[in-house]
Structure formats: structure tokens, C-alpha cells
């Protein structure tokens, strides 16, 4: 140890270690067990702390920041309720493999296990929803633990890591030599860095031999920063691409070869193509139940290639014929090189005639029941907006170039269907856990990461009200987020299921006129509010909202939409991917 | 199908709870679990007895490997292996039963490790099946208390599970 080694308290070491890990923002909320740490934050300038209004929102902000940047989001909460409030956000990040480091205060080591005030076993409570967790025993471990936590959170299949910090280990009176490790090696954790060469060659052959191929991309392609490589492979071959909810934007959504999202509310053409394919080329997707419908009836004729960083995702739901475990940013370039060389060597592959026939079928499906089908027939009557029209207006007003967060429910599906993302990390939503209340705080995290970007939050009044206290945080930090509230005065997706499966009995899914005046609500926090209910004024309002007029303002648009609209297509439960309800039974 | 899985894991507080939690969380079944530190005190070794079809076992081993503190996982039932379990029983040993229990114990190569006025404490090691058979060989009413260690296993021949 050199003579210059600084001696710091545990609290100061923690914050210094965050600086050394490259952290820009901490999203947090103080409390007793975290006060030494908060004092350390006060005495430095390099890391900016954002004071939230609820710990759940802190985790979603860190999550939004991570999704938009690829860097781990950082959360700081106190013990007990602070920690448990954070759990929903940790689980949200876990399900979508988002890198995050959550630091929770804990009662002092000597009080652990005594049911002390604000004590909760955070390592135990969070265990099923973290990639890993630490309980700090000695202050001197803090720099190492922080370095390991960032390494684990951001490598392999990313995920949240919790560091539970007992108050005594941050005692300002106790000093320790500080040294941040240059690198981390763990004998028990070595994420795969390359795919198996032989498997990659097999996958390339399978691609070239396919007659009815579909490339099926997921969130892993976004996380692995390999969207552009995949796009060039798909374009080189001329193959159709579909994406999960989580993968939108990795392959440009406005390209003609993009079939739209697949799955429960996926497009007709994407689901039909999946069912009838002879090759499914899955990249960073996990064959989620919202995609496959009944796995036993999944794509009966298809050979399955599955590329994923996580071996546990492969052959979990659907058996892969050619599994490749590895990071997409190394597997895909290698694959591209092989496909390129093979195409140059033997220009007869892929079979252009078969591919043209395949596209003919796909185009026919698209023409018959493509997404605009519904709207062509139901151009909203005056006084009633369709939610799809609102999303399309947002798309037009932002030139398709905004960061868009969403909450969970019908509005989420409409946003995924009708906002065509051309770039990865632009679509920020809770796909796996389906966390209502995610949208606004996630948008805030995105706005912190990209202060000059246009950030829209497409939400519904049900989801919005789960974290609307953050309007106050937006006021404090002057965040110019544009909130588009698809207000149908109901929990739309619940109501839709009740319409379709419970004889229209709307058990506790409507608010019975007990909603606030959202325009006034926004105004009370110093923000701008709009109400829109006519199609005729929709584009003008959106032009205002996203134009220079409100460049620095948070704008809340309360869009009153047709409360009876359903999301279609919708998978028929227990069927194959081809089995969909396409429109409301008349 | 019954499987025996050996796991090398960092000998750290909370590591075992992650293994047990994984089984509960993913609805996997633990029939028995034995765990203790190895000759290297930084490592613990677990032997887990579970059951399931091939795809379930594949998922179990993959998910065990995903745990950060797990160093190595091997399915011992994939190859030849040796497995043993230890059992301690308190058996009623009164009147004619006193000699009968002793005889049964000898047949199974058990040891009587403690003697009380009306009870024997028997130590028996072997495969789980042998222990089951011993229990069946005694009259139900004779058995007062049973404690089993859970199975421990190790690969045969040159196969070594180490760092």
C-alpha cells in the first residue's frame, strides 16, 4: 500500500467507490440507517443524488437510466420500509435483465436479528429477485464489494445487485485505507465471452438453407448492443424480422422487412409467420409465455436456432435445435462473417424463389389483417379518440425519434404496436414483471441520462396514479417529460379480459368518476396540462406539446379515449401462435 | 428420475439459502441435502438429491450454475459414483426385542452406539435404499426416533470435482 493511501470512513468509501465505478446519478431517499452515507454524499460533488418521493420510483428511475444508457442504475434507500419499497423496482429490473446496484441502509450489525426499529432482512427479502446480493460485515470490504457489484450487475446476463450496508460499517469515526480494485475476478463467476464456433457455423448453414425463415429478436439484442449487426445480417439475407416487446428498436421498426411485435398482442403477420416458419432464428429472446402461447403447439415445422447469453434460457420452454450460448455482440459478427463468405462462395443460397414465395404469403397476411385494419373501419367518431390514433399522433409529432416509456396495460400494447422504434434503447417498458407505475419514473431516469432528448411517457390513468407523486420530483429537477395519458377511466386491460372472458362483468376495473382533474393536478406541481378529446385537435395539441413552445416544460396530456376499445390481435388462450382474435365479435 | 447433484459453493453466509431458495422459487424438489465445508475451508460441498425428467434436471443444473457463489455443479448420476447416507435410530429394546434388534442390526452391519435401559441407539451407513430396508425390517412400533444425514456422493475413478 503506497504512502498516499487515503484513510476514509465506510460511508465515504462507499461514495468514493461509486465515483470510481463511474456513477453519475444516485436515485434515493434518506432515512436513519443511511444517514452516514447521506452525509458522505453531502460532502462531495462528483455524484449527483436525485431525491425521489418514493423508493419504488427511485428503482424505476435507475432502471430507466440503465435501459437508456446500458450503464448500471444506482439506488440508495434506507433500511426497513425504504428497502421493501424498493423491491418492486428490483424485481422489475430482474425480470428484464437490467443492470442496477441497489444500496440499502441496514441497522447496525449488533442489532441485526433483534427486530430493531426499521430492520428488515433485505438480503432475504430481495433474494429471489436479484442477480446477487451482499451484506457488508466489515467496513474494509466496501470498495471490493462495490467493484464486484458493478461487475456482476453489468456482465453476462445483467441484473440487479443489492448491497445491504449496516450503519456501523459507515461510522464516520472509523477510518480505513481506501483502494478501489482495478479489476474483478471471481472464481465462481465467469460469464461466457464467445459462442461455440461449431455451433455458429451450424447456425449459419441453417440460415442459408431456410425457405421460410423468421428472425425473432428480444431484449438481449438491445442489452448486448448488437442491433446493427443483426440488422445487417437480416438485410443481407432479405429475411423477415419480428421482435418481442423487449426487443423493439434493435431492428428498425419502420423497415418493410419488420413484421412488428409478435406474441399475445403481436401483429397477425408476425404470429402467422412464426407459426408457419421452417426456421426460427431467436436472438436474445426467451420464448416467454406471452410469445409462444401453448409451447406444445409452437411452430410445428420450424428448426430452432437460439442465441442467448444465459444457458438457463435455452431450451427452457422450447427445445433449441442449435443452441448457442454467448454474447450477441461477439456471436453475431462471427455469424455475419460466415454468412457473407458462404453467400459469396455459393450465390444460390438462400433460395430466392422460396424466399419470394414466403414474402408473398407474409404480405398477404399483412394486407388481410395488418395493424391498420381495425382503424380503417373505425375512424373514431367526433368526441371520441381511439388510443391508437393518439399513439400515432405522438409518433408523427416526435418524428419517431423520442424515447418512449410506458406503464402496463392496453396503452403499453398500443404504444408497442403503433410507435415504430428505429433505434434500440428508445422503448422503455416493464415487459417481464409488468409493473404499473413504472412509466413516469423510468422516463425521469431517461431524461437524466439524456437531458436534451425528447422523452415521452405513454401511460394510462391507472398506472400513472401508482407513482404520480413523482410529479413533485420532476418539479424539483425541472424535467421536461411529456406525459401522454390514455384516459379511458378504467383499468383497460383488466376490463378487456372481463369483457372477453367474464361475460362483461367489470369487477373493480372502473373508477366510477373518482378521477382527479389531471390538468389541474399537473398545474398544481407547476407543470402544463392539456385535455384532448377530439381527433380534429389531436395533431395541433401534439405539435404544441412536442414543439418549442413547451421545450422546457413537463406537459401532461390527458387524452380522453374510447373506453370500449380493445387491443387486437389477441392470442387465443391455449392455442398456437396462429390462433388470434382479430377484432371484437360483432 | 432420482438424481444426485454435487455442488461446490463458496463457504459464505447466505450461500446455502440461495440454493435452497432457488429450489423453492422454481418449484424443484429437494429429497435430501447434505452440506459441510471441504478440506479447503473457503469452499463448501453440497450433495443434493432431487428428481425430475431430463429437461428439469438440465434446468436445475443451469440455474445452480447461475448462482454467483456456486463454483462447480455436477450431476453424479450421469456417471458411476459412490453414495452413502448415515442414519441414527433410537429403537425400543425390551424383552425379546432386545436380542431381535441386535440381530437385525448385525445383519445390516449397524453399530449400537448407545445403550439405555429400554433403548438402543443404532448407527447405520449405506445407500438410502439400505437405510429404508433397515427401517422396514424393524417393527414399526419399535422405532422411537430417526435422524438421517441425507445422501453424500462422490464420482468414481479419476473423476474429480474441484476448483
CSV table of C-alpha atoms in Angstrom, one decimal, chain A residues 66-512:
chain,number,residue,atom,x,y,z
A,66,UNK,CA,-29.9,1.9,-17.3
A,67,UNK,CA,-32.2,0.9,-20.2
A,68,UNK,CA,-31.4,4.2,-22.0
A,69,UNK,CA,-27.6,4.1,-21.5
A,70,UNK,CA,-26.7,0.5,-20.9
A,71,UNK,CA,-24.9,1.6,-17.7
A,72,UNK,CA,-26.0,0.3,-14.3
A,73,UNK,CA,-28.5,2.5,-12.5
A,74,UNK,CA,-27.8,3.2,-8.8
A,75,UNK,CA,-30.3,3.4,-6.0
A,76,UNK,CA,-29.8,4.3,-2.3
A,77,UNK,CA,-32.5,3.7,0.3
A,78,UNK,CA,-32.7,3.3,4.0
A,79,UNK,CA,-33.4,0.1,5.9
A,80,UNK,CA,-36.8,-1.4,6.6
A,81,UNK,CA,-39.6,0.3,4.6
A,82,UNK,CA,-37.1,2.1,2.4
A,83,UNK,CA,-35.7,-1.3,1.4
A,84,UNK,CA,-39.0,-3.1,1.0
A,85,UNK,CA,-40.4,-0.2,-1.1
A,86,UNK,CA,-37.5,-0.7,-3.5
A,87,UNK,CA,-38.3,-4.4,-4.0
A,88,UNK,CA,-40.9,-4.0,-6.8
A,89,UNK,CA,-38.4,-2.0,-8.8
A,90,UNK,CA,-35.7,-4.5,-8.2
A,91,UNK,CA,-37.9,-7.3,-9.3
A,92,UNK,CA,-38.8,-5.2,-12.4
A,93,UNK,CA,-35.2,-4.9,-13.3
A,94,UNK,CA,-34.5,-8.6,-12.6
A,95,UNK,CA,-37.2,-9.8,-14.9
A,96,UNK,CA,-35.9,-7.6,-17.8
A,97,UNK,CA,-32.2,-8.2,-17.0
A,98,UNK,CA,-31.4,-4.6,-16.3
A,99,UNK,CA,-28.1,-3.7,-14.6
A,100,UNK,CA,-28.7,-2.0,-11.3
A,101,UNK,CA,-26.9,-1.6,-8.0
A,102,UNK,CA,-29.2,-1.0,-5.0
A,103,UNK,CA,-27.6,0.1,-1.8
A,104,UNK,CA,-29.8,-0.2,1.3
A,105,UNK,CA,-29.0,1.0,4.7
A,106,UNK,CA,-29.3,-1.6,7.5
A,107,UNK,CA,-29.4,-1.4,11.2
A,108,UNK,CA,-26.0,-1.8,12.9
A,109,UNK,CA,-24.6,-5.3,12.8
A,110,UNK,CA,-25.1,-5.7,16.6
A,111,UNK,CA,-28.8,-5.1,16.2
A,112,UNK,CA,-29.4,-7.4,13.2
A,113,UNK,CA,-31.8,-10.1,14.2
A,114,UNK,CA,-33.3,-8.2,17.2
A,115,UNK,CA,-36.4,-6.8,15.3
A,116,UNK,CA,-34.8,-3.4,15.7
A,117,UNK,CA,-36.6,-0.3,14.5
A,118,UNK,CA,-36.8,-0.2,10.7
A,119,UNK,CA,-35.0,-3.6,10.5
A,120,UNK,CA,-35.8,-6.0,7.7
A,121,UNK,CA,-33.7,-8.8,6.2
A,122,UNK,CA,-33.1,-7.1,2.9
A,123,UNK,CA,-30.8,-9.8,1.6
A,124,UNK,CA,-33.5,-12.3,2.4
A,125,UNK,CA,-36.5,-10.3,1.1
A,126,UNK,CA,-34.8,-9.5,-2.2
A,127,UNK,CA,-33.1,-12.8,-2.7
A,128,UNK,CA,-35.4,-14.3,-5.4
A,129,UNK,CA,-35.3,-11.1,-7.5
A,130,UNK,CA,-31.6,-10.2,-7.5
A,131,UNK,CA,-28.7,-11.5,-9.6
A,132,UNK,CA,-26.6,-11.3,-6.4
A,133,UNK,CA,-26.5,-9.6,-3.0
A,134,UNK,CA,-24.1,-8.6,-0.3
A,135,UNK,CA,-24.4,-7.9,3.4
A,136,UNK,CA,-21.4,-5.8,4.5
A,137,UNK,CA,-19.8,-7.3,7.5
A,138,UNK,CA,-16.7,-5.1,7.8
A,139,UNK,CA,-16.3,-1.6,6.5
A,140,UNK,CA,-13.0,-2.5,4.9
A,141,UNK,CA,-14.9,-4.8,2.4
A,142,UNK,CA,-16.8,-1.9,1.0
A,143,UNK,CA,-14.6,-0.9,-2.0
A,144,UNK,CA,-14.3,-4.6,-3.1
A,145,UNK,CA,-18.0,-5.3,-2.7
A,146,UNK,CA,-18.9,-2.2,-4.7
A,147,UNK,CA,-16.5,-3.1,-7.5
A,148,UNK,CA,-17.9,-6.7,-7.6
A,149,UNK,CA,-21.5,-5.5,-7.5
A,150,UNK,CA,-21.0,-3.3,-10.6
A,151,UNK,CA,-19.1,-6.1,-12.4
A,152,UNK,CA,-21.8,-8.7,-11.7
A,153,UNK,CA,-24.7,-6.3,-12.4
A,154,UNK,CA,-23.3,-5.3,-15.8
A,155,UNK,CA,-21.7,-8.5,-17.2
A,156,UNK,CA,-23.2,-11.8,-18.5
A,157,UNK,CA,-26.9,-11.6,-18.3
A,158,UNK,CA,-27.2,-8.3,-16.5
A,159,UNK,CA,-29.4,-7.8,-13.4
A,160,UNK,CA,-29.8,-6.0,-10.1
A,161,UNK,CA,-27.3,-6.4,-7.2
A,162,UNK,CA,-28.2,-5.4,-3.7
A,163,UNK,CA,-25.6,-4.2,-1.2
A,164,UNK,CA,-27.1,-4.1,2.4
A,165,UNK,CA,-25.0,-1.8,4.5
A,166,UNK,CA,-25.3,-1.9,8.3
A,167,UNK,CA,-25.0,1.5,9.9
A,168,UNK,CA,-21.9,0.7,12.0
A,169,UNK,CA,-19.9,-0.1,8.8
A,170,UNK,CA,-20.4,3.5,7.7
A,171,UNK,CA,-19.4,5.1,11.0
A,172,UNK,CA,-17.6,8.4,10.3
A,173,UNK,CA,-15.3,7.9,13.3
A,174,UNK,CA,-13.7,4.7,11.9
A,175,UNK,CA,-11.2,5.2,9.1
A,176,UNK,CA,-9.8,2.5,6.7
A,177,UNK,CA,-7.3,2.6,3.9
A,178,UNK,CA,-9.2,3.1,0.6
A,179,UNK,CA,-8.2,1.4,-2.6
A,180,UNK,CA,-10.6,0.7,-5.4
A,181,UNK,CA,-9.8,-2.6,-7.2
A,182,UNK,CA,-8.6,-2.2,-10.8
A,183,UNK,CA,-10.3,-5.3,-11.9
A,184,UNK,CA,-12.6,-8.0,-10.5
A,185,UNK,CA,-12.1,-11.7,-10.8
A,186,UNK,CA,-14.4,-14.2,-9.2
A,187,UNK,CA,-13.6,-17.9,-9.3
A,188,UNK,CA,-17.3,-18.7,-9.2
A,189,UNK,CA,-18.5,-16.3,-11.9
A,190,UNK,CA,-17.1,-16.2,-15.4
A,191,UNK,CA,-19.7,-15.1,-18.0
A,192,UNK,CA,-19.3,-16.6,-21.4
A,193,UNK,CA,-17.4,-14.3,-23.7
A,194,UNK,CA,-17.6,-16.2,-27.0
A,195,UNK,CA,-20.1,-18.5,-28.6
A,196,UNK,CA,-19.1,-22.0,-29.8
A,197,UNK,CA,-17.5,-21.7,-33.3
A,198,UNK,CA,-19.0,-25.0,-34.5
A,199,UNK,CA,-22.5,-24.1,-33.4
A,200,UNK,CA,-22.2,-20.7,-35.0
A,201,UNK,CA,-21.3,-22.4,-38.3
A,202,UNK,CA,-24.3,-24.7,-38.0
A,203,UNK,CA,-26.5,-21.7,-37.3
A,204,UNK,CA,-25.1,-20.0,-40.5
A,205,UNK,CA,-25.9,-23.1,-42.5
A,206,UNK,CA,-29.4,-23.3,-41.1
A,207,UNK,CA,-30.0,-19.6,-42.0
A,208,UNK,CA,-28.8,-20.2,-45.6
A,209,UNK,CA,-30.8,-23.3,-46.1
A,210,UNK,CA,-34.1,-21.9,-44.7
A,211,UNK,CA,-37.0,-21.5,-47.1
A,212,UNK,CA,-39.5,-19.9,-44.6
A,213,UNK,CA,-37.2,-18.1,-42.1
A,214,UNK,CA,-38.2,-15.7,-39.3
A,215,UNK,CA,-35.7,-13.8,-37.2
A,216,UNK,CA,-37.1,-13.4,-33.7
A,217,UNK,CA,-35.3,-10.8,-31.6
A,218,UNK,CA,-35.6,-10.0,-27.9
A,219,UNK,CA,-34.3,-7.7,-25.2
A,220,UNK,CA,-31.0,-9.5,-25.2
A,221,UNK,CA,-30.2,-7.9,-28.6
A,222,UNK,CA,-30.8,-4.5,-27.1
A,223,UNK,CA,-28.8,-5.2,-23.9
A,224,UNK,CA,-26.0,-6.8,-26.0
A,225,UNK,CA,-25.7,-3.7,-28.3
A,226,UNK,CA,-25.8,-5.9,-31.4
A,227,UNK,CA,-28.9,-4.5,-33.1
A,228,UNK,CA,-26.9,-3.1,-36.0
A,229,UNK,CA,-25.1,-6.3,-36.7
A,230,UNK,CA,-28.4,-8.3,-36.6
A,231,UNK,CA,-29.9,-5.7,-38.9
A,232,UNK,CA,-27.1,-6.1,-41.5
A,233,UNK,CA,-27.4,-9.9,-41.4
A,234,UNK,CA,-31.2,-9.7,-41.8
A,235,UNK,CA,-31.0,-7.2,-44.6
A,236,UNK,CA,-28.2,-9.1,-46.4
A,237,UNK,CA,-30.4,-12.2,-46.5
A,238,UNK,CA,-33.7,-10.3,-47.0
A,239,UNK,CA,-35.3,-12.2,-44.2
A,240,UNK,CA,-38.4,-11.1,-42.1
A,241,UNK,CA,-37.7,-9.9,-38.6
A,242,UNK,CA,-40.1,-9.8,-35.7
A,243,UNK,CA,-39.4,-8.6,-32.1
A,244,UNK,CA,-40.6,-9.2,-28.6
A,245,UNK,CA,-41.9,-6.3,-26.6
A,246,UNK,CA,-38.5,-6.0,-25.0
A,247,UNK,CA,-36.5,-6.0,-28.3
A,248,UNK,CA,-38.3,-3.3,-30.1
A,249,UNK,CA,-36.0,-0.9,-31.9
A,250,UNK,CA,-33.0,-3.2,-32.2
A,251,UNK,CA,-34.1,-3.9,-35.7
A,252,UNK,CA,-35.6,-0.7,-37.2
A,253,UNK,CA,-39.4,-0.7,-36.8
A,254,UNK,CA,-40.0,1.3,-39.9
A,255,UNK,CA,-38.2,-1.1,-42.3
A,256,UNK,CA,-40.5,-3.0,-44.6
A,257,UNK,CA,-39.0,-6.3,-43.5
A,258,UNK,CA,-40.1,-5.7,-40.0
A,259,UNK,CA,-43.2,-7.7,-39.2
A,260,UNK,CA,-44.0,-5.8,-36.0
A,261,UNK,CA,-44.1,-7.3,-32.5
A,262,UNK,CA,-45.1,-10.9,-32.0
A,263,UNK,CA,-47.0,-12.7,-29.3
A,264,UNK,CA,-50.1,-12.2,-27.4
A,265,UNK,CA,-50.8,-8.8,-28.9
A,266,UNK,CA,-48.4,-9.1,-31.8
A,267,UNK,CA,-49.3,-8.5,-35.4
A,268,UNK,CA,-51.2,-11.1,-37.4
A,269,UNK,CA,-48.3,-11.3,-39.9
A,270,UNK,CA,-45.7,-11.8,-37.2
A,271,UNK,CA,-47.6,-14.6,-35.5
A,272,UNK,CA,-48.6,-16.3,-38.7
A,273,UNK,CA,-45.0,-16.2,-39.9
A,274,UNK,CA,-43.8,-17.7,-36.7
A,275,UNK,CA,-46.3,-20.5,-36.8
A,276,UNK,CA,-45.6,-21.4,-40.5
A,277,UNK,CA,-41.8,-20.9,-40.5
A,278,UNK,CA,-39.3,-23.6,-41.2
A,279,UNK,CA,-36.6,-21.7,-39.3
A,280,UNK,CA,-36.9,-19.6,-36.2
A,281,UNK,CA,-33.7,-17.7,-35.5
A,282,UNK,CA,-34.1,-16.5,-31.9
A,283,UNK,CA,-31.6,-13.8,-30.8
A,284,UNK,CA,-31.6,-12.7,-27.1
A,285,UNK,CA,-35.2,-13.8,-26.7
A,286,UNK,CA,-36.5,-16.3,-24.1
A,287,UNK,CA,-39.7,-17.8,-25.6
A,288,UNK,CA,-41.8,-16.2,-22.9
A,289,UNK,CA,-45.3,-17.4,-22.5
A,290,UNK,CA,-46.6,-14.1,-23.8
A,291,UNK,CA,-44.9,-15.0,-27.1
A,292,UNK,CA,-45.3,-18.7,-27.6
A,293,UNK,CA,-48.9,-19.3,-26.5
A,294,UNK,CA,-49.1,-23.1,-25.9
A,295,UNK,CA,-45.4,-24.3,-26.3
A,296,UNK,CA,-46.6,-27.7,-27.4
A,297,UNK,CA,-48.2,-26.2,-30.5
A,298,UNK,CA,-45.4,-23.7,-31.1
A,299,UNK,CA,-44.1,-23.5,-34.7
A,300,UNK,CA,-44.6,-27.2,-35.6
A,301,UNK,CA,-42.3,-27.3,-38.6
A,302,UNK,CA,-39.5,-25.0,-37.5
A,303,UNK,CA,-35.9,-25.7,-36.7
A,304,UNK,CA,-34.9,-23.5,-33.8
A,305,UNK,CA,-31.7,-21.7,-33.5
A,306,UNK,CA,-31.4,-19.9,-30.1
A,307,UNK,CA,-28.6,-17.5,-29.3
A,308,UNK,CA,-28.6,-16.3,-25.7
A,309,UNK,CA,-26.0,-15.2,-23.0
A,310,UNK,CA,-27.8,-17.3,-20.4
A,311,UNK,CA,-27.7,-21.1,-20.8
A,312,UNK,CA,-30.7,-21.4,-18.5
A,313,UNK,CA,-32.8,-19.5,-21.0
A,314,UNK,CA,-32.0,-22.0,-23.8
A,315,UNK,CA,-34.4,-25.0,-24.1
A,316,UNK,CA,-36.3,-23.8,-21.1
A,317,UNK,CA,-39.7,-23.5,-22.8
A,318,UNK,CA,-39.0,-24.6,-26.4
A,319,UNK,CA,-36.1,-27.0,-27.2
A,320,UNK,CA,-33.4,-25.5,-29.4
A,321,UNK,CA,-32.0,-27.5,-32.3
A,322,UNK,CA,-29.0,-25.3,-32.5
A,323,UNK,CA,-28.3,-23.6,-29.1
A,324,UNK,CA,-25.5,-21.0,-28.9
A,325,UNK,CA,-24.5,-19.7,-25.5
A,326,UNK,CA,-22.7,-16.4,-25.8
A,327,UNK,CA,-22.9,-12.6,-26.0
A,328,UNK,CA,-24.7,-11.4,-29.1
A,329,UNK,CA,-22.0,-8.8,-29.7
A,330,UNK,CA,-19.4,-11.5,-30.4
A,331,UNK,CA,-21.7,-14.3,-31.8
A,332,UNK,CA,-23.4,-12.1,-34.4
A,333,UNK,CA,-20.3,-10.6,-36.0
A,334,UNK,CA,-18.8,-14.1,-36.4
A,335,UNK,CA,-22.1,-15.3,-37.8
A,336,UNK,CA,-22.2,-12.4,-40.2
A,337,UNK,CA,-18.7,-13.1,-41.5
A,338,UNK,CA,-19.6,-16.8,-42.2
A,339,UNK,CA,-22.9,-16.0,-43.9
A,340,UNK,CA,-21.1,-13.4,-46.0
A,341,UNK,CA,-18.4,-15.8,-47.1
A,342,UNK,CA,-20.9,-18.6,-47.8
A,343,UNK,CA,-23.1,-16.3,-49.9
A,344,UNK,CA,-20.1,-15.2,-51.9
A,345,UNK,CA,-19.0,-18.9,-52.4
A,346,UNK,CA,-22.4,-20.2,-53.3
A,347,UNK,CA,-24.8,-17.4,-54.6
A,348,UNK,CA,-27.6,-19.9,-55.0
A,349,UNK,CA,-28.2,-19.7,-51.2
A,350,UNK,CA,-30.5,-18.6,-49.8
A,351,UNK,CA,-33.1,-19.9,-52.1
A,352,UNK,CA,-34.5,-16.7,-53.6
A,353,UNK,CA,-37.6,-18.3,-55.2
A,354,UNK,CA,-38.6,-19.9,-51.9
A,355,UNK,CA,-38.0,-16.6,-50.1
A,356,UNK,CA,-40.1,-14.6,-52.6
A,357,UNK,CA,-42.9,-17.1,-52.1
A,358,UNK,CA,-42.6,-16.7,-48.3
A,359,UNK,CA,-42.7,-13.0,-48.6
A,360,UNK,CA,-45.8,-13.2,-50.8
A,361,UNK,CA,-47.6,-15.2,-48.0
A,362,UNK,CA,-46.4,-12.7,-45.4
A,363,UNK,CA,-47.5,-9.7,-47.4
A,364,UNK,CA,-50.9,-11.4,-47.9
A,365,UNK,CA,-51.3,-11.8,-44.1
A,366,UNK,CA,-50.2,-8.2,-43.6
A,367,UNK,CA,-52.7,-7.0,-46.2
A,368,UNK,CA,-55.6,-9.1,-44.8
A,369,UNK,CA,-55.2,-8.3,-41.1
A,370,UNK,CA,-52.3,-5.9,-40.6
A,371,UNK,CA,-52.4,-3.4,-37.8
A,372,UNK,CA,-54.2,-0.6,-39.5
A,373,UNK,CA,-57.1,-2.9,-40.4
A,374,UNK,CA,-59.0,-2.0,-37.3
A,375,UNK,CA,-58.7,1.7,-37.7
A,376,UNK,CA,-59.6,1.8,-41.4
A,377,UNK,CA,-63.0,0.6,-40.3
A,378,UNK,CA,-63.4,2.6,-37.1
A,379,UNK,CA,-62.4,6.1,-37.8
A,380,UNK,CA,-63.3,7.5,-34.4
A,381,UNK,CA,-66.5,9.5,-34.3
A,382,UNK,CA,-66.1,13.1,-33.2
A,383,UNK,CA,-65.8,13.4,-29.5
A,384,UNK,CA,-64.2,10.0,-29.2
A,385,UNK,CA,-60.5,9.3,-29.8
A,386,UNK,CA,-59.1,5.9,-30.4
A,387,UNK,CA,-56.0,5.2,-28.3
A,388,UNK,CA,-54.1,4.1,-31.4
A,389,UNK,CA,-54.7,7.5,-33.0
A,390,UNK,CA,-53.1,9.2,-30.0
A,391,UNK,CA,-50.0,7.0,-30.2
A,392,UNK,CA,-49.8,7.7,-34.0
A,393,UNK,CA,-50.1,11.4,-33.3
A,394,UNK,CA,-47.2,11.2,-30.8
A,395,UNK,CA,-45.2,9.3,-33.4
A,396,UNK,CA,-45.8,12.0,-36.0
A,397,UNK,CA,-45.1,14.8,-33.7
A,398,UNK,CA,-41.8,13.3,-32.5
A,399,UNK,CA,-40.7,12.1,-35.9
A,400,UNK,CA,-40.5,8.7,-34.4
A,401,UNK,CA,-37.3,9.8,-32.6
A,402,UNK,CA,-38.4,10.1,-29.0
A,403,UNK,CA,-37.5,8.0,-26.0
A,404,UNK,CA,-40.9,6.5,-25.0
A,405,UNK,CA,-41.6,4.9,-21.7
A,406,UNK,CA,-44.8,3.2,-20.9
A,407,UNK,CA,-46.6,1.7,-18.0
A,408,UNK,CA,-48.5,-1.5,-18.2
A,409,UNK,CA,-51.8,-2.4,-19.9
A,410,UNK,CA,-53.6,-1.5,-23.1
A,411,UNK,CA,-51.7,1.7,-23.6
A,412,UNK,CA,-48.5,-0.2,-23.4
A,413,UNK,CA,-49.6,-2.5,-26.2
A,414,UNK,CA,-50.9,0.4,-28.3
A,415,UNK,CA,-47.6,2.1,-27.9
A,416,UNK,CA,-45.6,-1.0,-28.8
A,417,UNK,CA,-47.8,-1.6,-31.9
A,418,UNK,CA,-48.1,1.9,-33.2
A,419,UNK,CA,-44.8,3.7,-32.3
A,420,UNK,CA,-42.2,2.3,-34.6
A,421,UNK,CA,-38.8,2.4,-32.9
A,422,UNK,CA,-35.9,2.7,-35.3
A,423,UNK,CA,-33.2,2.6,-32.6
A,424,UNK,CA,-32.6,0.4,-29.6
A,425,UNK,CA,-32.9,1.8,-26.0
A,426,UNK,CA,-35.7,4.1,-27.1
A,427,UNK,CA,-38.5,2.0,-25.9
A,428,UNK,CA,-38.5,1.8,-22.1
A,429,UNK,CA,-41.1,-0.5,-20.6
A,430,UNK,CA,-41.6,-3.2,-18.0
A,431,UNK,CA,-42.0,-6.3,-20.1
A,432,UNK,CA,-41.3,-9.2,-17.7
A,433,UNK,CA,-42.8,-8.1,-14.4
A,434,UNK,CA,-45.4,-5.8,-15.9
A,435,UNK,CA,-45.1,-3.2,-13.3
A,436,UNK,CA,-47.7,-0.5,-13.2
A,437,UNK,CA,-46.2,2.8,-12.0
A,438,UNK,CA,-43.1,2.2,-14.0
A,439,UNK,CA,-43.6,4.7,-16.8
A,440,UNK,CA,-43.2,8.2,-15.2
A,441,UNK,CA,-40.1,7.4,-13.0
A,442,UNK,CA,-38.5,5.4,-15.8
A,443,UNK,CA,-39.0,8.4,-18.1
A,444,UNK,CA,-37.3,10.6,-15.5
A,445,UNK,CA,-34.3,8.3,-15.4
A,446,UNK,CA,-34.1,8.5,-19.2
A,447,UNK,CA,-34.3,12.3,-19.1
A,448,UNK,CA,-31.5,12.5,-16.5
A,449,UNK,CA,-29.4,10.3,-18.8
A,450,UNK,CA,-30.3,12.4,-21.9
A,451,UNK,CA,-31.2,15.9,-20.7
A,452,UNK,CA,-31.7,17.2,-24.3
A,453,UNK,CA,-33.7,14.3,-25.7
A,454,UNK,CA,-37.4,14.2,-26.2
A,455,UNK,CA,-38.8,11.8,-23.6
A,456,UNK,CA,-42.5,10.8,-23.7
A,457,UNK,CA,-44.3,8.7,-21.2
A,458,UNK,CA,-47.3,6.9,-22.7
A,459,UNK,CA,-49.4,5.9,-19.8
A,460,UNK,CA,-52.9,5.2,-18.6
A,461,UNK,CA,-54.6,6.9,-15.6
A,462,UNK,CA,-54.5,3.7,-13.6
A,463,UNK,CA,-50.7,3.2,-13.9
A,464,UNK,CA,-49.9,6.9,-13.7
A,465,UNK,CA,-51.7,7.2,-10.3
A,466,UNK,CA,-49.4,4.5,-8.9
A,467,UNK,CA,-46.4,6.8,-8.9
A,468,UNK,CA,-47.8,10.3,-9.6
A,469,UNK,CA,-46.1,11.7,-6.5
A,470,UNK,CA,-43.0,11.9,-8.8
A,471,UNK,CA,-44.5,15.0,-10.4
A,472,UNK,CA,-43.0,16.7,-7.4
A,473,UNK,CA,-39.5,15.3,-8.2
A,474,UNK,CA,-40.0,16.5,-11.8
A,475,UNK,CA,-40.7,20.0,-10.5
A,476,UNK,CA,-37.6,20.0,-8.3
A,477,UNK,CA,-35.3,18.9,-11.1
A,478,UNK,CA,-37.2,20.7,-14.0
A,479,UNK,CA,-37.6,17.5,-16.1
A,480,UNK,CA,-39.4,18.3,-19.3
A,481,UNK,CA,-41.1,15.0,-19.8
A,482,UNK,CA,-44.2,14.7,-22.0
A,483,UNK,CA,-46.8,12.5,-20.3
A,484,UNK,CA,-49.5,11.2,-22.6
A,485,UNK,CA,-52.3,9.8,-20.5
A,486,UNK,CA,-54.6,7.5,-22.5
A,487,UNK,CA,-57.5,8.1,-20.2
A,488,UNK,CA,-60.3,5.5,-20.5
A,489,UNK,CA,-61.5,5.9,-16.9
A,490,UNK,CA,-60.8,2.2,-16.3
A,491,UNK,CA,-58.2,-0.4,-15.9
A,492,UNK,CA,-58.4,-1.1,-19.6
A,493,UNK,CA,-56.7,-4.4,-19.9
A,494,UNK,CA,-58.5,-5.9,-16.9
A,495,UNK,CA,-61.7,-4.6,-18.4
A,496,UNK,CA,-60.9,-6.1,-21.8
A,497,UNK,CA,-60.3,-9.6,-20.2
A,498,UNK,CA,-63.5,-9.2,-18.2
A,499,UNK,CA,-65.3,-8.3,-21.5
A,500,UNK,CA,-63.9,-11.3,-23.3
A,501,UNK,CA,-63.7,-14.0,-20.6
A,502,UNK,CA,-66.0,-12.9,-17.7
A,503,UNK,CA,-69.2,-12.0,-19.5
A,504,UNK,CA,-68.6,-8.3,-19.3
A,505,UNK,CA,-68.7,-8.2,-15.5
A,506,UNK,CA,-66.4,-5.3,-14.7
A,507,UNK,CA,-65.3,-6.3,-11.3
A,508,UNK,CA,-63.4,-3.4,-9.8
A,509,UNK,CA,-61.9,-2.2,-13.1
A,510,UNK,CA,-63.6,1.2,-13.4
A,511,UNK,CA,-63.1,4.3,-11.3
A,512,UNK,CA,-66.7,5.5,-11.2
